[in-house]
Coordinates of C-alpha atoms in Angstrom, one line a residue:
M1159 CA -16.3 12.6 21.7
K1160 CA -19.8 13.2 20.2
S1161 CA -19.3 17.0 20.4
L1162 CA -15.8 16.7 18.9
F1163 CA -17.1 14.7 15.9
A1164 CA -20.0 17.2 15.4
A1165 CA -17.4 20.0 15.4
I1166 CA -15.4 18.2 12.7
V1167 CA -18.5 17.8 10.6
V1168 CA -19.3 21.5 10.9
F1169 CA -15.7 22.4 10.1
V1170 CA -15.8 20.3 6.9
G1171 CA -19.0 21.9 5.9
F1172 CA -17.7 25.4 6.2
T1173 CA -14.4 24.8 4.6
G1174 CA -15.7 23.0 1.6
L1175 CA -12.8 20.5 2.0
A1176 CA -14.4 17.8 -0.3
A1177 CA -14.8 20.2 -3.2
A1178 CA -11.2 21.2 -3.1
Q1179 CA -9.6 17.7 -3.4
A1180 CA -9.4 14.9 -5.9
P1181 CA -11.6 11.8 -5.3
V1182 CA -10.0 9.0 -3.3
A1183 CA -12.7 6.4 -3.0
V1184 CA -15.5 4.7 -4.9
V1185 CA -19.0 4.1 -3.4
E1186 CA -19.5 0.4 -4.3
D1187 CA -22.9 -0.1 -2.7
V1188 CA -25.7 2.0 -1.1
Q1189 CA -28.7 0.6 0.7
G1190 CA -31.5 2.1 2.8
K1191 CA -31.5 5.7 3.8
V1192 CA -28.1 7.3 2.9
T1193 CA -27.5 11.0 2.1
G1194 CA -24.3 12.4 0.7
A1195 CA -23.4 9.4 -1.6
E1196 CA -24.8 7.4 -4.4
F1197 CA -23.8 4.1 -6.0
M1198 CA -20.6 4.5 -8.1
D1199 CA -19.9 8.0 -6.9
Y1200 CA -16.3 9.1 -6.6
V1201 CA -15.9 10.8 -3.3
A1202 CA -13.1 13.2 -2.0
P1203 CA -11.6 13.7 1.4
G1204 CA -14.0 15.7 3.6
T1205 CA -17.2 14.2 2.0
V1206 CA -19.8 13.8 4.7
I1207 CA -22.2 10.8 4.4
K1208 CA -25.1 10.2 6.7
L1209 CA -26.8 6.9 7.3
G1210 CA -30.4 6.5 8.6
P1211 CA -32.1 3.4 9.9
A1212 CA -31.1 0.3 7.9
G1213 CA -28.6 2.4 6.0
K1214 CA -25.6 0.9 4.4
V1215 CA -22.7 2.2 2.4
V1216 CA -19.6 0.4 1.0
L1217 CA -16.5 2.6 0.4
S1218 CA -13.4 1.4 -1.4
Y1219 CA -10.3 3.6 -1.2
M1220 CA -8.3 3.6 -4.5
K1221 CA -4.8 4.3 -3.0
S1222 CA -4.9 2.2 0.1
C1223 CA -7.1 -0.6 -1.3
W1224 CA -9.1 -0.4 2.0
R1225 CA -12.7 -1.4 1.7
E1226 CA -15.3 -0.5 4.4
T1227 CA -18.8 -1.7 4.9
I1228 CA -20.6 0.8 7.1
T1229 CA -24.1 0.1 8.5
G1230 CA -26.6 1.6 10.9
V1231 CA -27.4 5.1 11.9
G1232 CA -24.4 7.4 12.0
T1233 CA -22.1 9.7 10.1
V1234 CA -19.1 9.1 7.9
I1235 CA -16.4 11.5 6.9
V1236 CA -14.2 10.4 4.0
G1237 CA -10.5 10.5 4.6
A1238 CA -7.5 10.1 2.4
E1239 CA -7.1 6.3 2.9
D1240 CA -9.9 5.4 5.3
S1241 CA -13.0 7.0 6.9
M1242 CA -13.8 8.6 10.2
V1243 CA -17.1 6.9 11.4
H1244 CA -19.4 8.0 14.3
L1245 CA -22.0 5.6 15.7
S1246 CA -22.3 3.4 12.6
E1247 CA -20.8 -0.1 12.6
V1248 CA -17.8 -0.7 10.4
K1249 CA -16.3 -3.8 8.9
A1250 CA -13.2 -3.2 6.9
G1251 CA -10.2 -4.8 5.4
K1252 CA -7.7 -4.8 2.5
V1253 CA -8.8 -5.9 -1.0
Q1254 CA -6.6 -6.5 -4.0
C1255 CA -6.4 -3.5 -6.3
D1256 CA -4.0 -1.5 -8.5
S1257 CA -3.3 1.4 -6.1
S1258 CA -1.4 3.4 -8.7
H1259 CA -4.0 3.4 -11.5
S1260 CA -1.2 5.2 -13.5
Q1261 CA 0.1 5.1 -17.0
L1262 CA 3.3 3.4 -15.8
V1263 CA 3.8 -0.3 -15.1
D1264 CA 6.5 -2.0 -13.2
R1265 CA 9.3 -4.0 -14.7
Q1266 CA 7.6 -7.4 -14.3
V1267 CA 4.5 -6.2 -16.2
R1268 CA 6.7 -4.6 -18.9
E1269 CA 8.6 -7.8 -19.4
S1270 CA 5.5 -9.9 -19.6
A1271 CA 4.0 -7.5 -22.1
A1272 CA 7.1 -7.3 -24.3
T1273 CA 6.1 -10.0 -26.8
V1274 CA 2.7 -8.2 -27.1
V1275 CA 4.4 -4.9 -27.8
R1276 CA 6.8 -6.4 -30.4
S1277 CA 3.8 -8.0 -32.2
I1278 CA 2.1 -4.6 -32.6
G1279 CA 5.1 -2.6 -33.8
D1280 CA 6.7 -1.6 -30.5
D1281 CA 3.8 0.8 -29.7
V1282 CA 4.5 1.7 -26.1
S1283 CA 0.9 3.0 -25.8
M1284 CA -0.1 -0.6 -25.8
L1285 CA 1.6 -1.5 -22.5
P1286 CA -0.8 -2.3 -19.7
Q1287 CA -1.9 0.8 -17.8
V1288 CA -3.6 -1.1 -14.9
T1289 CA -3.8 -4.5 -13.4
L1290 CA -7.2 -6.1 -12.6
Y1291 CA -7.8 -8.5 -9.8
G1292 CA -11.2 -9.6 -10.9
L1293 CA -12.0 -11.5 -14.1
S1294 CA -15.1 -9.4 -15.0
P1295 CA -14.1 -5.7 -15.7
V1296 CA -16.2 -2.7 -14.7
V1297 CA -15.6 -0.3 -17.6
E1298 CA -16.1 3.4 -17.1
T1299 CA -16.9 5.6 -20.1
T1300 CA -19.1 8.5 -20.9
G1301 CA -19.5 7.5 -24.5
R1302 CA -22.1 5.4 -26.3
G1303 CA -21.7 2.9 -29.1
K1304 CA -19.7 -0.4 -29.4
L1305 CA -17.4 -1.2 -26.5
V1306 CA -14.8 -3.7 -27.6
V1307 CA -12.6 -5.7 -25.3
E1308 CA -9.9 -7.8 -27.2
R1309 CA -7.1 -9.9 -26.0
L1310 CA -3.6 -8.9 -27.2
D1311 CA -1.3 -11.7 -26.1
V1312 CA -3.5 -14.5 -27.5
A1313 CA -5.5 -14.2 -30.7
G1314 CA -9.2 -15.0 -31.0
E1315 CA -10.7 -13.7 -27.8
R1316 CA -12.9 -10.6 -28.2
Y1317 CA -16.1 -9.2 -26.7
D1318 CA -18.4 -6.6 -28.4
V1319 CA -20.9 -4.8 -26.3
N1320 CA -23.4 -2.2 -27.5
L1321 CA -23.7 0.4 -24.8
T1322 CA -27.2 1.6 -24.2
A1323 CA -28.9 3.6 -21.4
A1324 CA -30.2 0.3 -20.0
S1325 CA -26.9 -1.4 -19.9
V1326 CA -24.8 1.2 -18.1
V1327 CA -25.0 2.3 -14.4
R1328 CA -25.1 6.0 -13.6
G1329 CA -24.7 6.7 -17.3
K1330 CA -21.1 5.6 -17.5
F1331 CA -20.3 2.2 -15.9
Y1332 CA -20.6 -1.2 -17.7
D1333 CA -20.2 -4.3 -15.5
F1334 CA -19.2 -7.5 -17.3
A1335 CA -20.2 -9.4 -14.1
K1336 CA -23.8 -8.6 -14.9
T1337 CA -23.6 -10.9 -17.9
K1338 CA -21.3 -13.4 -16.2
T1339 CA -18.6 -12.7 -18.7
S1340 CA -15.1 -13.6 -17.5
L1341 CA -11.7 -12.8 -19.0
K1342 CA -8.7 -15.1 -18.7
P1343 CA -6.3 -14.9 -15.8
G1344 CA -2.9 -13.6 -16.9
G1345 CA -4.2 -12.1 -20.2
T1346 CA -3.5 -8.7 -21.6
Y1347 CA -6.4 -6.9 -23.1
V1348 CA -7.4 -3.6 -24.7
A1349 CA -10.8 -2.0 -24.1
S1350 CA -11.8 0.6 -26.7
L1351 CA -14.8 2.8 -27.6
G1352 CA -14.2 5.0 -30.5
S1353 CA -11.0 7.0 -29.9
Q1354 CA -10.9 6.0 -26.2
K1355 CA -8.8 3.0 -25.2
T1356 CA -7.1 1.5 -22.2
V1357 CA -4.8 -1.5 -22.1
F1358 CA -5.0 -3.7 -19.0
R1359 CA -3.6 -6.9 -17.6
V1360 CA -5.6 -9.5 -15.7
D1361 CA -3.7 -10.8 -12.7
P1362 CA -3.0 -14.6 -12.8
G1363 CA -4.8 -14.9 -9.5
A1364 CA -7.8 -12.8 -10.4
E1365 CA -11.2 -14.0 -9.1
P1366 CA -14.5 -14.5 -10.9
G1367 CA -17.8 -12.8 -10.2
P1368 CA -18.7 -9.4 -8.8
T1369 CA -15.6 -8.9 -6.7
S1370 CA -14.6 -5.5 -5.3
I1371 CA -15.1 -2.8 -8.0
I1372 CA -11.8 -1.1 -7.3
G1373 CA -10.0 -4.3 -8.1
R1374 CA -11.6 -4.6 -11.6
L1375 CA -12.2 -1.0 -12.7
V1376 CA -11.1 0.1 -16.2
R1377 CA -11.3 3.8 -17.1
L1378 CA -11.3 4.5 -20.8
K1379 CA -9.2 7.5 -21.8

């Protein structure tokens, strides 16, 4: 079994599998000696991650909503919906996330957003593009300036954040949980920075605090 796993690692290295495919998972945490991944990396199938003594990595798969906490010396190969792990210990399970992360929303969300759309002139671009399952969004943007998060279905709720090098992680992620800022369950919001914007809906059962990142990730476009 050990030799088979080693052969797979070598095969992945020679074929460049990870470089040829789109990212499928987010690295939500890294501790100790870990090579091949850093905090908030997007990783593609075929990515090889090696853990040393006291090493730990948390991977969350965007399509399957499968979250893995991998600890101890060993090797991890990222798959399409879960990982192949050799020697390291794995604790895994499903988390709530929007597995589509697409521009389309289902009928239920469309109907719940209908009053919002009518109030802003039937602008279909203002329909929710993603559903969050955590009350404190993690907003991804490569820009700098004032990030604005404003509620659309109820007036009066707005958050202004001046993005600086000190406030963002890896140069592009701002986490509202760091300031203990929570949105309202069931609300529809728009996050904007300059010309970039994304409309999202907060699930009525969304939880507070630093929950799984894939369940509260907002990508500005």
